[in-house]
PDB file of C-alpha atoms in Angstrom:
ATOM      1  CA  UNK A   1      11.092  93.402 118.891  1.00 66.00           C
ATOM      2  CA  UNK A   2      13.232  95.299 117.171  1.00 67.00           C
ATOM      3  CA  UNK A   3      15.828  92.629 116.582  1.00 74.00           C
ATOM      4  CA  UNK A   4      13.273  90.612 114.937  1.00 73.00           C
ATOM      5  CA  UNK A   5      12.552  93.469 112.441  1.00 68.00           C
ATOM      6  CA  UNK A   6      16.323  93.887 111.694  1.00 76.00           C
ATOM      7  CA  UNK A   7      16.351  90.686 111.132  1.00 71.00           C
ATOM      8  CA  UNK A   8      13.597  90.018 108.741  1.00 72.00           C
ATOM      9  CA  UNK A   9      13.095  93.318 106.966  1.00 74.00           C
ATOM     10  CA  UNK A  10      16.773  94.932 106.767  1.00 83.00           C
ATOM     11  CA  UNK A  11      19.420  91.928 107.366  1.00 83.00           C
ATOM     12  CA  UNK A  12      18.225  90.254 104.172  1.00 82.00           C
ATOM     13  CA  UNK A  13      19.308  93.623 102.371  1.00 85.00           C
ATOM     14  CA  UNK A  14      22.302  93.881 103.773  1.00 85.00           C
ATOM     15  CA  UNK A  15      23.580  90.237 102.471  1.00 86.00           C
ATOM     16  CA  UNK A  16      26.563  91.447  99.774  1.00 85.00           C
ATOM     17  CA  UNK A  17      25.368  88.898  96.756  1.00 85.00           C
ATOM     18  CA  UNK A  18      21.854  90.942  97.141  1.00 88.00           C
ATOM     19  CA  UNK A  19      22.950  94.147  96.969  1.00 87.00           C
ATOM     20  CA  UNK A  20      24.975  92.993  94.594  1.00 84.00           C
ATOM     21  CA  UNK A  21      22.099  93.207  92.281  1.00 86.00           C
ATOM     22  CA  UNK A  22      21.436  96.701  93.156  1.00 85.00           C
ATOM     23  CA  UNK A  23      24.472  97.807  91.864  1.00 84.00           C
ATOM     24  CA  UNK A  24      23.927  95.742  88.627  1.00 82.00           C
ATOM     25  CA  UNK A  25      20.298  97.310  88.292  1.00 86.00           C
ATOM     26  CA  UNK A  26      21.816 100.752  88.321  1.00 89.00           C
ATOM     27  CA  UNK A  27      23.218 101.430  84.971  1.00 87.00           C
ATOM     28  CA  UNK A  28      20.280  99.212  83.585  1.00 84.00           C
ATOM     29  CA  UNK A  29      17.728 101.240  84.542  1.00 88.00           C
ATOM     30  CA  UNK A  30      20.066 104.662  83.341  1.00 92.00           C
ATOM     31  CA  UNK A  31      20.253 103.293  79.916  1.00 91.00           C
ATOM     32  CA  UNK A  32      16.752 103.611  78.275  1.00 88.00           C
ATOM     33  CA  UNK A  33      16.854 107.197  79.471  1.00 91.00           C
ATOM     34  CA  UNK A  34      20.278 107.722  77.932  1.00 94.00           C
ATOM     35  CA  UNK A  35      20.199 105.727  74.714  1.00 91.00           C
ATOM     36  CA  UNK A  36      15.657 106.855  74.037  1.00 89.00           C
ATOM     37  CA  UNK A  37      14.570 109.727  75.721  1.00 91.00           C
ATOM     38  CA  UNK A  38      17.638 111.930  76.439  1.00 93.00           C
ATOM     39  CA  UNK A  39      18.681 111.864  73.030  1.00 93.00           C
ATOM     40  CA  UNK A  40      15.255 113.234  72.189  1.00 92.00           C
ATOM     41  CA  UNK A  41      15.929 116.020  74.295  1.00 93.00           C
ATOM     42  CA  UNK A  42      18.983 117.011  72.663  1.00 94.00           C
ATOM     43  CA  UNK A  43      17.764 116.700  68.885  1.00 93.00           C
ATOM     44  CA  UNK A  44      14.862 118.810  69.773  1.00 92.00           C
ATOM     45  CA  UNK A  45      17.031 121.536  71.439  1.00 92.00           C
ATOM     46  CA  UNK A  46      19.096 121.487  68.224  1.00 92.00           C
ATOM     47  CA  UNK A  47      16.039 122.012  66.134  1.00 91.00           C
ATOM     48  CA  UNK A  48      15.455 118.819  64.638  1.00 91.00           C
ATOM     49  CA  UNK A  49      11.921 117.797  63.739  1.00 89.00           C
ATOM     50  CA  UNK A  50       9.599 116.300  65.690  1.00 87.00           C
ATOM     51  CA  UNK A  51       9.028 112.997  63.130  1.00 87.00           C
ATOM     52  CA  UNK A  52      13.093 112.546  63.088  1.00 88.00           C
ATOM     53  CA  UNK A  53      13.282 112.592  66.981  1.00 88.00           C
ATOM     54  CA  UNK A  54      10.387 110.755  66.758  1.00 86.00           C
ATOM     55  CA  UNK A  55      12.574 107.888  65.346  1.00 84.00           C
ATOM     56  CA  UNK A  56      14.285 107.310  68.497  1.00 82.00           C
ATOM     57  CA  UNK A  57      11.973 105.111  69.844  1.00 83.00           C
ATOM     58  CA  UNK A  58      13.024 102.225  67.128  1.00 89.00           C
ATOM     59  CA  UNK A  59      16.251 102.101  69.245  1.00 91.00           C
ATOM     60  CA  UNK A  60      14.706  99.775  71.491  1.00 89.00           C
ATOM     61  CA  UNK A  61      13.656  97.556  69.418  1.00 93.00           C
ATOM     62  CA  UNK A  62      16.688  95.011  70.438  1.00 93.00           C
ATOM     63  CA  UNK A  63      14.701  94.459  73.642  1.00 92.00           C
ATOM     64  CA  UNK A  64      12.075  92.883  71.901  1.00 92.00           C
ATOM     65  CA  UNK A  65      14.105  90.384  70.305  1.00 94.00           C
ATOM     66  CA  UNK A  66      16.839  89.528  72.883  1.00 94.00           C
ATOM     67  CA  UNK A  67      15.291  86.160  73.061  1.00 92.00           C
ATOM     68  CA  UNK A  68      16.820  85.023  69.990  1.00 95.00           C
ATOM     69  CA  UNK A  69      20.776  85.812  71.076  1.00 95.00           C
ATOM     70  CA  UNK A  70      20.080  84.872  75.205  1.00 93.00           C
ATOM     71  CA  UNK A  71      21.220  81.058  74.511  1.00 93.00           C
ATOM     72  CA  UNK A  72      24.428  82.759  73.150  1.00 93.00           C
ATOM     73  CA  UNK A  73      25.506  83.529  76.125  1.00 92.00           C
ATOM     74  CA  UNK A  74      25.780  80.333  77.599  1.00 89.00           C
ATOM     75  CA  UNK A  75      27.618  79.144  74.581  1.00 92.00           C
ATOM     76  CA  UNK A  76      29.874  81.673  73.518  1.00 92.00           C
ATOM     77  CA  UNK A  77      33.195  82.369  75.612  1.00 93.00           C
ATOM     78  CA  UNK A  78      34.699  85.675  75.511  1.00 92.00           C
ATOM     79  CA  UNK A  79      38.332  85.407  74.320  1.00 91.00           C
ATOM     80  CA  UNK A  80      41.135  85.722  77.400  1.00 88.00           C
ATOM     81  CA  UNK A  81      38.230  86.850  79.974  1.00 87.00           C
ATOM     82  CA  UNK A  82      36.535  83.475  80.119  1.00 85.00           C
ATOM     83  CA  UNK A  83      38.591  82.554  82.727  1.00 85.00           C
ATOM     84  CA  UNK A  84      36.974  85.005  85.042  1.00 82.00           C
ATOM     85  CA  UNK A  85      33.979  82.813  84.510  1.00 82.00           C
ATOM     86  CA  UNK A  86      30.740  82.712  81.657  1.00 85.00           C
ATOM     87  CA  UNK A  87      28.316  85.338  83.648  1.00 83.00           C
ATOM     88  CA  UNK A  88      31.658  87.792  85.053  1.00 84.00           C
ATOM     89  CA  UNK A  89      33.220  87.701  81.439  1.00 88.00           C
ATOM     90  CA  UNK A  90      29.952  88.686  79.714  1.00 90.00           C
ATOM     91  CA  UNK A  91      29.456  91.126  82.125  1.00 87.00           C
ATOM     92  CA  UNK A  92      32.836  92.697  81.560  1.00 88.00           C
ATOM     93  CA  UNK A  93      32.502  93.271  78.052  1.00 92.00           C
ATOM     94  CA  UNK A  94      29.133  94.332  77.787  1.00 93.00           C
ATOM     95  CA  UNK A  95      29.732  96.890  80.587  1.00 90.00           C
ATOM     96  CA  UNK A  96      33.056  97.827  78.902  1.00 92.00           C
ATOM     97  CA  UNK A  97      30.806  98.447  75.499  1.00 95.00           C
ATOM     98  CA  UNK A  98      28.180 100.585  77.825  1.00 95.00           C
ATOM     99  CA  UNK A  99      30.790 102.873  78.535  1.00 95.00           C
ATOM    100  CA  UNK A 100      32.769 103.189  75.039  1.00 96.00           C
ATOM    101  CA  UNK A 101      28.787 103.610  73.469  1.00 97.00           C
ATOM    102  CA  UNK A 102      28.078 106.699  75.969  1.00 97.00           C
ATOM    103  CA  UNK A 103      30.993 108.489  75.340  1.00 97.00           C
ATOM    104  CA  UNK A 104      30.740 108.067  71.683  1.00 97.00           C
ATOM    105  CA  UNK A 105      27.124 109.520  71.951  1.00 96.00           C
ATOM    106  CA  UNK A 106      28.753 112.838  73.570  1.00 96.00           C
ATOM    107  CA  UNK A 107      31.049 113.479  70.998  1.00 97.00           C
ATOM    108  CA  UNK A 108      28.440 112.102  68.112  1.00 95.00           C
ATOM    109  CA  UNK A 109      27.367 116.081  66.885  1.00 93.00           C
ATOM    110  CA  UNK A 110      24.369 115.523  66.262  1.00 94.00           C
ATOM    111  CA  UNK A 111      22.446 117.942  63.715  1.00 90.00           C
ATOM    112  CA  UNK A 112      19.991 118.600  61.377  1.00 87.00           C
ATOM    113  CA  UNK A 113      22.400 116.734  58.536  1.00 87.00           C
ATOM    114  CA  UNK A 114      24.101 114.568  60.733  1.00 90.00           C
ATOM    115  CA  UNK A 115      21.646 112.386  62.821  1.00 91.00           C
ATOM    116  CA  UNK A 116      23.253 108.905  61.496  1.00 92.00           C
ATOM    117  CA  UNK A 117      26.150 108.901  64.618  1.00 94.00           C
ATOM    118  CA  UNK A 118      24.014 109.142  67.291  1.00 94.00           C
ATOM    119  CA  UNK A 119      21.418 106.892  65.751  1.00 93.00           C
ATOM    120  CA  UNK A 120      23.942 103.885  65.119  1.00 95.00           C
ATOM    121  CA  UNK A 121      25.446 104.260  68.374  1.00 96.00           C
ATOM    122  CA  UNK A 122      21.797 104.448  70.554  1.00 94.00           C
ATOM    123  CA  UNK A 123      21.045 101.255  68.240  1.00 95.00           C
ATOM    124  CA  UNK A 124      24.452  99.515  69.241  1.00 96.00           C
ATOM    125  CA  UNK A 125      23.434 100.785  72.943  1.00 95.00           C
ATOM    126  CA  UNK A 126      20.560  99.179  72.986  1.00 95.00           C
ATOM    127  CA  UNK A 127      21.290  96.081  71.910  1.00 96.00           C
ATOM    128  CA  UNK A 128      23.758  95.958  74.324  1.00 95.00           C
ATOM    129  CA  UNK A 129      21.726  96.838  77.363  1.00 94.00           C
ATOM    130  CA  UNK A 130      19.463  94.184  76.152  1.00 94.00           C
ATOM    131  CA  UNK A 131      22.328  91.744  76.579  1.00 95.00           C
ATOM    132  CA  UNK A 132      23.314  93.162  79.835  1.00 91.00           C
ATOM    133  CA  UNK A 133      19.590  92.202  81.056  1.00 90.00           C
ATOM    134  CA  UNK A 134      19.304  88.794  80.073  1.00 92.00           C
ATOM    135  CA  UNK A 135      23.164  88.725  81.900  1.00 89.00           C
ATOM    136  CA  UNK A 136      21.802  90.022  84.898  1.00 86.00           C
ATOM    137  CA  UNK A 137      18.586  88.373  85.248  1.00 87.00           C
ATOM    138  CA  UNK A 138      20.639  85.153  84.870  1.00 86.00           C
ATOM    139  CA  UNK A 139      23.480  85.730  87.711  1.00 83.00           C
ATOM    140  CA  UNK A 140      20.593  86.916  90.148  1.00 85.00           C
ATOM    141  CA  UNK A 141      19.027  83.561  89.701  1.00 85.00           C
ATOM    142  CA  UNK A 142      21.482  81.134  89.935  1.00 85.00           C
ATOM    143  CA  UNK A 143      22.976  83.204  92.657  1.00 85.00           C
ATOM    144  CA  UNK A 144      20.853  83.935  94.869  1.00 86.00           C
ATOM    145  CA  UNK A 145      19.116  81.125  97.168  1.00 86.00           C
ATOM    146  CA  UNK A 146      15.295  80.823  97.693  1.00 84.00           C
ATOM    147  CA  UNK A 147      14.872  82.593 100.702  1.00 84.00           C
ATOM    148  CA  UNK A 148      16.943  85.605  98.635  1.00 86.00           C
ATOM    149  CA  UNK A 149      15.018  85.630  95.769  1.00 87.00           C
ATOM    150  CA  UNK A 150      12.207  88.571  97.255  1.00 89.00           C
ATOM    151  CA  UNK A 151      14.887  90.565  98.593  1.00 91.00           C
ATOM    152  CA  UNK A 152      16.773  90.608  95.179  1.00 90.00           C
ATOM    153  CA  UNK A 153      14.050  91.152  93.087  1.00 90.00           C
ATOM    154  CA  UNK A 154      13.426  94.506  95.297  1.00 92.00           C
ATOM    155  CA  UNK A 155      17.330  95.487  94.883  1.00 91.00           C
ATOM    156  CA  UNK A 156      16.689  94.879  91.335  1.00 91.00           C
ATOM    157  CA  UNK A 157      14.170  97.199  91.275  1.00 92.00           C
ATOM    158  CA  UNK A 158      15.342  99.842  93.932  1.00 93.00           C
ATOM    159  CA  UNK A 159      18.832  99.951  91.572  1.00 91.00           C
ATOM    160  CA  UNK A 160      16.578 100.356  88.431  1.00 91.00           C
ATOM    161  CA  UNK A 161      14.371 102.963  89.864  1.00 94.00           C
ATOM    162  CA  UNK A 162      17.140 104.697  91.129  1.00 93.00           C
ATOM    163  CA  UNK A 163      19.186 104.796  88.148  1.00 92.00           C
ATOM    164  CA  UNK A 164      16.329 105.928  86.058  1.00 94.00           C
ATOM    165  CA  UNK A 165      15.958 108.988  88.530  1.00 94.00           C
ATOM    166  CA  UNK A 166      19.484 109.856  87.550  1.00 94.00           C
ATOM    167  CA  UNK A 167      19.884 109.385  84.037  1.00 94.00           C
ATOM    168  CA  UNK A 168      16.179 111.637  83.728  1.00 92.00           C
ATOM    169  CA  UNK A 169      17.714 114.633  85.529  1.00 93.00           C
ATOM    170  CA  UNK A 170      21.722 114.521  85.788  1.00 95.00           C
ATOM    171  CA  UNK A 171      21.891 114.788  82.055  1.00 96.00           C
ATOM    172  CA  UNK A 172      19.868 117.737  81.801  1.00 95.00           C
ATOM    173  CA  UNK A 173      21.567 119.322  84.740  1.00 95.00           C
ATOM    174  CA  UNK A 174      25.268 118.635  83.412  1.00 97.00           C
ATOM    175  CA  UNK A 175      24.237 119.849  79.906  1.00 96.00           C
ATOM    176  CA  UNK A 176      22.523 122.867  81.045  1.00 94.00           C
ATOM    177  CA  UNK A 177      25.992 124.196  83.119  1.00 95.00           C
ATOM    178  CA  UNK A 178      27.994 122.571  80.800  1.00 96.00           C
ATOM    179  CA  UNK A 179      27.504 120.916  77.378  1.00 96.00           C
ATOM    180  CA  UNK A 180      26.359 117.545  76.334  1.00 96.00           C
ATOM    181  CA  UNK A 181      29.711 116.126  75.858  1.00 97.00           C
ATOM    182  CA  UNK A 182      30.316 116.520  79.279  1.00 97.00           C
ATOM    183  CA  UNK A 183      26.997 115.304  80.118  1.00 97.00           C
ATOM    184  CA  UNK A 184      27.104 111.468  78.493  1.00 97.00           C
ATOM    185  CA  UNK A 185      30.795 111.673  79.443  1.00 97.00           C
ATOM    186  CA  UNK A 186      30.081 111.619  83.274  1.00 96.00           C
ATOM    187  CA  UNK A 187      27.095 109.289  82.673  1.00 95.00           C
ATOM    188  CA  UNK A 188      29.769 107.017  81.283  1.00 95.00           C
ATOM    189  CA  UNK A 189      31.656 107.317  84.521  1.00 93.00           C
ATOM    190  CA  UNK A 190      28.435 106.616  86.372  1.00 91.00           C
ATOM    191  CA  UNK A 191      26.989 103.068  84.342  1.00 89.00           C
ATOM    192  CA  UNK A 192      31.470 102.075  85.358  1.00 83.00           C
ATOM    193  CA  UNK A 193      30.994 102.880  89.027  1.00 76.00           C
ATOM    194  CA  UNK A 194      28.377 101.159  89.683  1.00 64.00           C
ATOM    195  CA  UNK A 195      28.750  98.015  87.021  1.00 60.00           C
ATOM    196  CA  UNK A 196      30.901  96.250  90.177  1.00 53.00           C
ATOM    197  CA  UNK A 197      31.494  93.623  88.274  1.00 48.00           C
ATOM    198  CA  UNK A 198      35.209  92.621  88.649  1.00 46.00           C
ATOM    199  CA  UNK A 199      33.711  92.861  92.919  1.00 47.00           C
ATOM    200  CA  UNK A 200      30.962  89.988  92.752  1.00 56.00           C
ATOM    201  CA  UNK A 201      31.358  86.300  92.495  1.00 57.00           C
ATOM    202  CA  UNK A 202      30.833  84.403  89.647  1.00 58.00           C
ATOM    203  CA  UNK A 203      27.630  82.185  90.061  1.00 57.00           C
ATOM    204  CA  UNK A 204      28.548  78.776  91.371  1.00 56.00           C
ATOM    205  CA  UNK A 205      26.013  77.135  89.047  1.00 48.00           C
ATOM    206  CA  UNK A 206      26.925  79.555  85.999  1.00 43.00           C
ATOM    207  CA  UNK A 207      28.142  76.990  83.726  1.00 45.00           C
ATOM    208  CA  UNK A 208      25.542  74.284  84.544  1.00 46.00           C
ATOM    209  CA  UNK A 209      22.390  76.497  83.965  1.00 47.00           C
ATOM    210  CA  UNK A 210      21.212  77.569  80.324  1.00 47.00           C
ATOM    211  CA  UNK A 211      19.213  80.623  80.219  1.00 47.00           C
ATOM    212  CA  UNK A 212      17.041  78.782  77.127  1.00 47.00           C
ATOM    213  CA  UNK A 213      15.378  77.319  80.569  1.00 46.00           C
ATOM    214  CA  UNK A 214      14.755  80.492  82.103  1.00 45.00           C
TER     215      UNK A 214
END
């Protein structure tokens, strides 16, 4: 009895190209909390007003639109890492941008007179998180076979959920005992651990789907 529960409630789990998409779900799901809302929590520690933390929410905007740049990505080749593969060399360099973006943020100085830093680089954030979804949505598709696709979604959801938890209260923790700096800095550190690209195959039908059919 118990082997048939293994095997059709925790094997499927266990298969590395699933988790896989765990691990990609992770920084996702840090970096609306990191690039919207803890932001917000700074400014209005710093004293800014309500209406100009209010603001923040316009970051996301990119989200609404990725639409219009997803076919990009199955066009455009990223000079030198292209030969990693389309989906692995996107990855890369979005991922790379994640974590240049969040340490910029911590040493942005925000203030009353000085909001334009932080609000340029949660703008350039978000539009790259938005890419990094419409990248990951893509490799869990084509890599993943039908009897995987249930289990994946779940990882994908499980990593998000999990990496929402932690970017709500580590930054508030890490700033509170430390500074803010410090704080974005080791959330940086975080959205690199668990990116795992450069560990995961590139999809074996990456070139031959477009994501203007998804």
């Amino acid at each position: 009895m118990f082997q048939n529960f293994k095997k059709n409630y925790i094997d499927p789990y266990l298969i590395p190209r699933v988790m896989s998409i765990g691990f990609f779900a992770f920084p996702y799901g840090m970096m609306f909390f990191l690039m919207v809302i803890t932001p917000q929590v700074w400014l209005k520690e710093l004293g800014i007003e309500k209406t100009q933390i209010g603001l923040f929410a316009l970051v996301s905007i990119p989200y609404v639109f990725k639409f219009l740049w997803a076919p990009l990505i199955d066009i455009i080749k990223i000079p030198f890492l292209h030969r990693l593969g389309q989906r692995r060399s996107w990855l890369i360099t979005v991922h790379t941008g994640l974590i240049l973006g969040l340490i910029a943020m911590g040493f942005s100085n925000p203030g009353p007179d000085n909001l334009t830093p932080i609000g340029v680089i949660a703008l350039v954030l978000s539009f790259l998180a938005a890419t990094q979804d419409i990248i990951v949505d893509a490799y869990r598709i084509e890599i993943l076979n039908k009897d995987e696709s249930i289990p994946g979604v779940s990882m994908l959801i499980f990593g998000y959920r999990l990496g929402s938890i932690t970017a709500k209260a580590g930054p508030l923790y890490l700033a509170h005992y430390f500074n803010w700096t410090v704080a974005y800095v080791v959330m940086a550190l975080l959205v690199g651990r668990y990116c795992g690209h450069p560990f995961n195959p590139e999809p074996v039908h990456g070139e031959k789907k477009s994501l203007r059919k998804q």
